[in-house]
Amino acid sequence: METKINIKTTNSCALKNPLHGIVNSLPGVYGVEADMFSGVIKFNHTNEVSAIEIEEAVRSAGYEIIKDSFAEIANEWDTPQRVKMVKDFVTEVRSHIRFSGEDIIVDLGCGTGLVGLELLDEVKFCNFIDTSASMLDALESKLSYAQLERSAILKGSLMDYTGSEIDKIIAHNSMHHIEDINALIERAKRTLKPGGVFIVADILEEDGSFHYPEVVPHNGFNTTKLANLFESIGFKILINRIYGKQIKKDKEYQKFIIIAKNIEL
Ligand SMILES: C[S@@+](CC[C@H](N)C(=O)[O-])C[C@H]1O[C@@H](n2cnc3c(N)ncnc32)[C@H](O)[C@@H]1O
């Protein structure tokens, strides 16, 4: 599993590169790249060690890790309500587009992989991408050997994915956590094959109560503005509709789906 840890850096920390040796010495860890200027440590690891254990080793060496806000809920994420919400979303997606045994897909902001796992049996390969080590550990513990063979787990953002062979990117409830949507869609354009699609489901613009008291980059989205942004970057909007609602703390939030196709400009 490819993983990335973000640490807080200081000037003195940037002068040397001690973390490379610390992470590299852990069992099952290989391919370590530690950039002490940006505070990003990338590595691969086998099942001999979990991402959480690696983070603990980094913390014990005196480094502060930038917080994983999903750490406390990762193991309880798959509630019957969330599982149903994802099944309803996948049913909605299937009513608009087909998946094929040749498809290579990305489940972006996959969390515990609820969306990708619904689709894994009918596609060729799924890349699960998420910034949260704990959500990805929960996903990894659910994957059977056969499922592991047809999937990859990447801890990071779409910016860390360098391939360009993707047929479908699916982002369910993750886009409002991503700061720079413009940069994300531009990267998606380069990641998708011509004719590939970006499928987004999220909540409509709201007053900030959805995550309160936590602050997230976007309080939902204005779908007209989001669709215009997709078009300006070289996508054709195939679907833009409200398809359901999500109830949180007794309040209803409307859910939209946008399916945008990567076209030649
Ligand atoms: C609300 S959860 C949704 C998880 C999953 N898609 C689902 O529907 O169950 C949002 C997820 O987005 C992830 N996330 C936040 N920022 C991200 C980024 N820049 N790139 C990739 N994933 C991100 C979080 O770690 C979290 O797992």
PDB file of N, CA, C and O and ligand atoms in Angstrom, residues 70 77 86 107-111 114-115 129-132 135 156-157 172-174 177-178, ligand 1:
ATOM      1  N   PHE A  70     -10.562  11.982  10.298  1.00  0.00           N
ATOM      2  CA  PHE A  70     -11.475  10.840  10.268  1.00  0.00           C
ATOM      3  C   PHE A  70     -11.011   9.704  11.198  1.00  0.00           C
ATOM      4  O   PHE A  70     -11.664   8.666  11.272  1.00  0.00           O
ATOM      5  N   TRP A  77     -17.412   3.752  10.612  1.00  0.00           N
ATOM      6  CA  TRP A  77     -17.941   4.467   9.450  1.00  0.00           C
ATOM      7  C   TRP A  77     -19.076   3.699   8.754  1.00  0.00           C
ATOM      8  O   TRP A  77     -20.091   4.277   8.350  1.00  0.00           O
ATOM      9  N   VAL A  86     -24.808   4.819   0.137  1.00  0.00           N
ATOM     10  CA  VAL A  86     -23.890   4.526  -0.971  1.00  0.00           C
ATOM     11  C   VAL A  86     -24.570   3.613  -1.999  1.00  0.00           C
ATOM     12  O   VAL A  86     -24.438   3.825  -3.210  1.00  0.00           O
ATOM     13  N   ASP A 107     -11.904   5.519  -6.940  1.00  0.00           N
ATOM     14  CA  ASP A 107     -12.849   5.913  -5.894  1.00  0.00           C
ATOM     15  C   ASP A 107     -12.116   6.999  -5.108  1.00  0.00           C
ATOM     16  O   ASP A 107     -11.220   6.714  -4.319  1.00  0.00           O
ATOM     17  N   LEU A 108     -12.481   8.257  -5.376  1.00  0.00           N
ATOM     18  CA  LEU A 108     -11.731   9.399  -4.835  1.00  0.00           C
ATOM     19  C   LEU A 108     -12.325   9.855  -3.501  1.00  0.00           C
ATOM     20  O   LEU A 108     -13.515  10.157  -3.428  1.00  0.00           O
ATOM     21  N   GLY A 109     -11.475   9.939  -2.480  1.00  0.00           N
ATOM     22  CA  GLY A 109     -11.993  10.210  -1.139  1.00  0.00           C
ATOM     23  C   GLY A 109     -12.809   9.002  -0.726  1.00  0.00           C
ATOM     24  O   GLY A 109     -13.915   9.106  -0.221  1.00  0.00           O
ATOM     25  N   CYS A 110     -12.194   7.830  -0.979  1.00  0.00           N
ATOM     26  CA  CYS A 110     -12.923   6.548  -0.862  1.00  0.00           C
ATOM     27  C   CYS A 110     -13.332   6.221   0.557  1.00  0.00           C
ATOM     28  O   CYS A 110     -14.227   5.412   0.772  1.00  0.00           O
ATOM     29  N   GLY A 111     -12.669   6.828   1.558  1.00  0.00           N
ATOM     30  CA  GLY A 111     -12.977   6.460   2.940  1.00  0.00           C
ATOM     31  C   GLY A 111     -12.728   4.972   3.143  1.00  0.00           C
ATOM     32  O   GLY A 111     -11.664   4.440   2.814  1.00  0.00           O
ATOM     33  N   LEU A 114     -16.623   2.159   0.482  1.00  0.00           N
ATOM     34  CA  LEU A 114     -17.996   1.676   0.239  1.00  0.00           C
ATOM     35  C   LEU A 114     -18.373   1.737  -1.240  1.00  0.00           C
ATOM     36  O   LEU A 114     -18.990   0.810  -1.766  1.00  0.00           O
ATOM     37  N   VAL A 115     -18.004   2.808  -1.930  1.00  0.00           N
ATOM     38  CA  VAL A 115     -18.401   2.962  -3.338  1.00  0.00           C
ATOM     39  C   VAL A 115     -17.620   1.980  -4.219  1.00  0.00           C
ATOM     40  O   VAL A 115     -18.201   1.208  -4.983  1.00  0.00           O
ATOM     41  N   ILE A 129      -8.400   6.027  -3.405  1.00  0.00           N
ATOM     42  CA  ILE A 129      -7.527   7.152  -3.030  1.00  0.00           C
ATOM     43  C   ILE A 129      -8.175   7.937  -1.886  1.00  0.00           C
ATOM     44  O   ILE A 129      -9.346   8.319  -1.967  1.00  0.00           O
ATOM     45  N   ASP A 130      -7.397   8.173  -0.834  1.00  0.00           N
ATOM     46  CA  ASP A 130      -7.913   8.946   0.300  1.00  0.00           C
ATOM     47  C   ASP A 130      -6.732   9.493   1.101  1.00  0.00           C
ATOM     48  O   ASP A 130      -5.663   8.889   1.139  1.00  0.00           O
ATOM     49  N   THR A 131      -6.963  10.622   1.767  1.00  0.00           N
ATOM     50  CA  THR A 131      -5.897  11.232   2.568  1.00  0.00           C
ATOM     51  C   THR A 131      -5.849  10.670   3.994  1.00  0.00           C
ATOM     52  O   THR A 131      -4.910  10.962   4.734  1.00  0.00           O
ATOM     53  N   SER A 132      -6.850   9.898   4.389  1.00  0.00           N
ATOM     54  CA  SER A 132      -6.927   9.433   5.779  1.00  0.00           C
ATOM     55  C   SER A 132      -6.379   8.017   5.939  1.00  0.00           C
ATOM     56  O   SER A 132      -6.951   7.046   5.433  1.00  0.00           O
ATOM     57  N   MET A 135      -9.022   5.657   7.635  1.00  0.00           N
ATOM     58  CA  MET A 135     -10.099   5.183   6.748  1.00  0.00           C
ATOM     59  C   MET A 135      -9.534   4.084   5.830  1.00  0.00           C
ATOM     60  O   MET A 135     -10.177   3.061   5.589  1.00  0.00           O
ATOM     61  N   GLY A 156      -3.376   9.711  -0.167  1.00  0.00           N
ATOM     62  CA  GLY A 156      -3.021  11.007  -0.727  1.00  0.00           C
ATOM     63  C   GLY A 156      -4.232  11.563  -1.450  1.00  0.00           C
ATOM     64  O   GLY A 156      -5.369  11.154  -1.201  1.00  0.00           O
ATOM     65  N   SER A 157      -3.967  12.498  -2.350  1.00  0.00           N
ATOM     66  CA  SER A 157      -5.064  13.105  -3.107  1.00  0.00           C
ATOM     67  C   SER A 157      -4.911  12.697  -4.574  1.00  0.00           C
ATOM     68  O   SER A 157      -3.955  12.009  -4.938  1.00  0.00           O
ATOM     69  N   HIS A 172     -17.788  10.396  -3.984  1.00  0.00           N
ATOM     70  CA  HIS A 172     -19.050  10.466  -3.230  1.00  0.00           C
ATOM     71  C   HIS A 172     -18.798  11.121  -1.877  1.00  0.00           C
ATOM     72  O   HIS A 172     -18.044  10.595  -1.049  1.00  0.00           O
ATOM     73  N   ASN A 173     -19.394  12.293  -1.684  1.00  0.00           N
ATOM     74  CA  ASN A 173     -19.300  13.044  -0.420  1.00  0.00           C
ATOM     75  C   ASN A 173     -17.875  13.427  -0.031  1.00  0.00           C
ATOM     76  O   ASN A 173     -17.612  13.655   1.149  1.00  0.00           O
ATOM     77  N   SER A 174     -16.966  13.463  -0.974  1.00  0.00           N
ATOM     78  CA  SER A 174     -15.586  13.818  -0.619  1.00  0.00           C
ATOM     79  C   SER A 174     -15.168  15.186  -1.154  1.00  0.00           C
ATOM     80  O   SER A 174     -14.253  15.803  -0.629  1.00  0.00           O
ATOM     81  N   HIS A 177     -14.524  18.275   0.967  1.00  0.00           N
ATOM     82  CA  HIS A 177     -13.333  18.262   1.834  1.00  0.00           C
ATOM     83  C   HIS A 177     -12.087  18.723   1.076  1.00  0.00           C
ATOM     84  O   HIS A 177     -11.015  18.811   1.671  1.00  0.00           O
ATOM     85  N   ILE A 178     -12.201  18.952  -0.218  1.00  0.00           N
ATOM     86  CA  ILE A 178     -11.011  19.240  -1.032  1.00  0.00           C
ATOM     87  C   ILE A 178     -10.953  20.737  -1.340  1.00  0.00           C
ATOM     88  O   ILE A 178     -11.878  21.298  -1.926  1.00  0.00           O
TER      89      ILE A 178
HETATM   90  C1  LIG B   1     -17.351  12.019   4.003  1.00  0.00           C
HETATM   91  S1  LIG B   1     -16.020  10.919   3.689  1.00  0.00           S
HETATM   92  C2  LIG B   1     -16.688   9.989   2.332  1.00  0.00           C
HETATM   93  C3  LIG B   1     -16.087   8.623   2.238  1.00  0.00           C
HETATM   94  C4  LIG B   1     -16.683   7.713   1.150  1.00  0.00           C
HETATM   95  N1  LIG B   1     -16.569   8.291  -0.172  1.00  0.00           N
HETATM   96  C5  LIG B   1     -18.110   7.355   1.463  1.00  0.00           C
HETATM   97  O1  LIG B   1     -19.000   7.801   0.734  1.00  0.00           O
HETATM   98  O2  LIG B   1     -18.347   6.608   2.436  1.00  0.00           O
HETATM   99  C6  LIG B   1     -14.853  11.986   2.883  1.00  0.00           C
HETATM  100  C7  LIG B   1     -13.509  11.315   2.624  1.00  0.00           C
HETATM  101  O3  LIG B   1     -12.718  12.192   1.819  1.00  0.00           O
HETATM  102  C8  LIG B   1     -11.367  12.074   2.254  1.00  0.00           C
HETATM  103  N2  LIG B   1     -10.601  13.243   1.804  1.00  0.00           N
HETATM  104  C9  LIG B   1     -10.563  14.480   2.334  1.00  0.00           C
HETATM  105  N3  LIG B   1      -9.760  15.281   1.611  1.00  0.00           N
HETATM  106  C10 LIG B   1      -9.288  14.524   0.583  1.00  0.00           C
HETATM  107  C11 LIG B   1      -8.416  14.778  -0.524  1.00  0.00           C
HETATM  108  N4  LIG B   1      -7.874  15.983  -0.727  1.00  0.00           N
HETATM  109  N5  LIG B   1      -8.151  13.780  -1.376  1.00  0.00           N
HETATM  110  C12 LIG B   1      -8.685  12.539  -1.183  1.00  0.00           C
HETATM  111  N6  LIG B   1      -9.517  12.251  -0.156  1.00  0.00           N
HETATM  112  C13 LIG B   1      -9.818  13.230   0.710  1.00  0.00           C
HETATM  113  C14 LIG B   1     -11.475  11.935   3.753  1.00  0.00           C
HETATM  114  O4  LIG B   1     -10.313  11.402   4.355  1.00  0.00           O
HETATM  115  C15 LIG B   1     -12.697  11.030   3.883  1.00  0.00           C
HETATM  116  O5  LIG B   1     -12.350   9.667   3.918  1.00  0.00           O
END
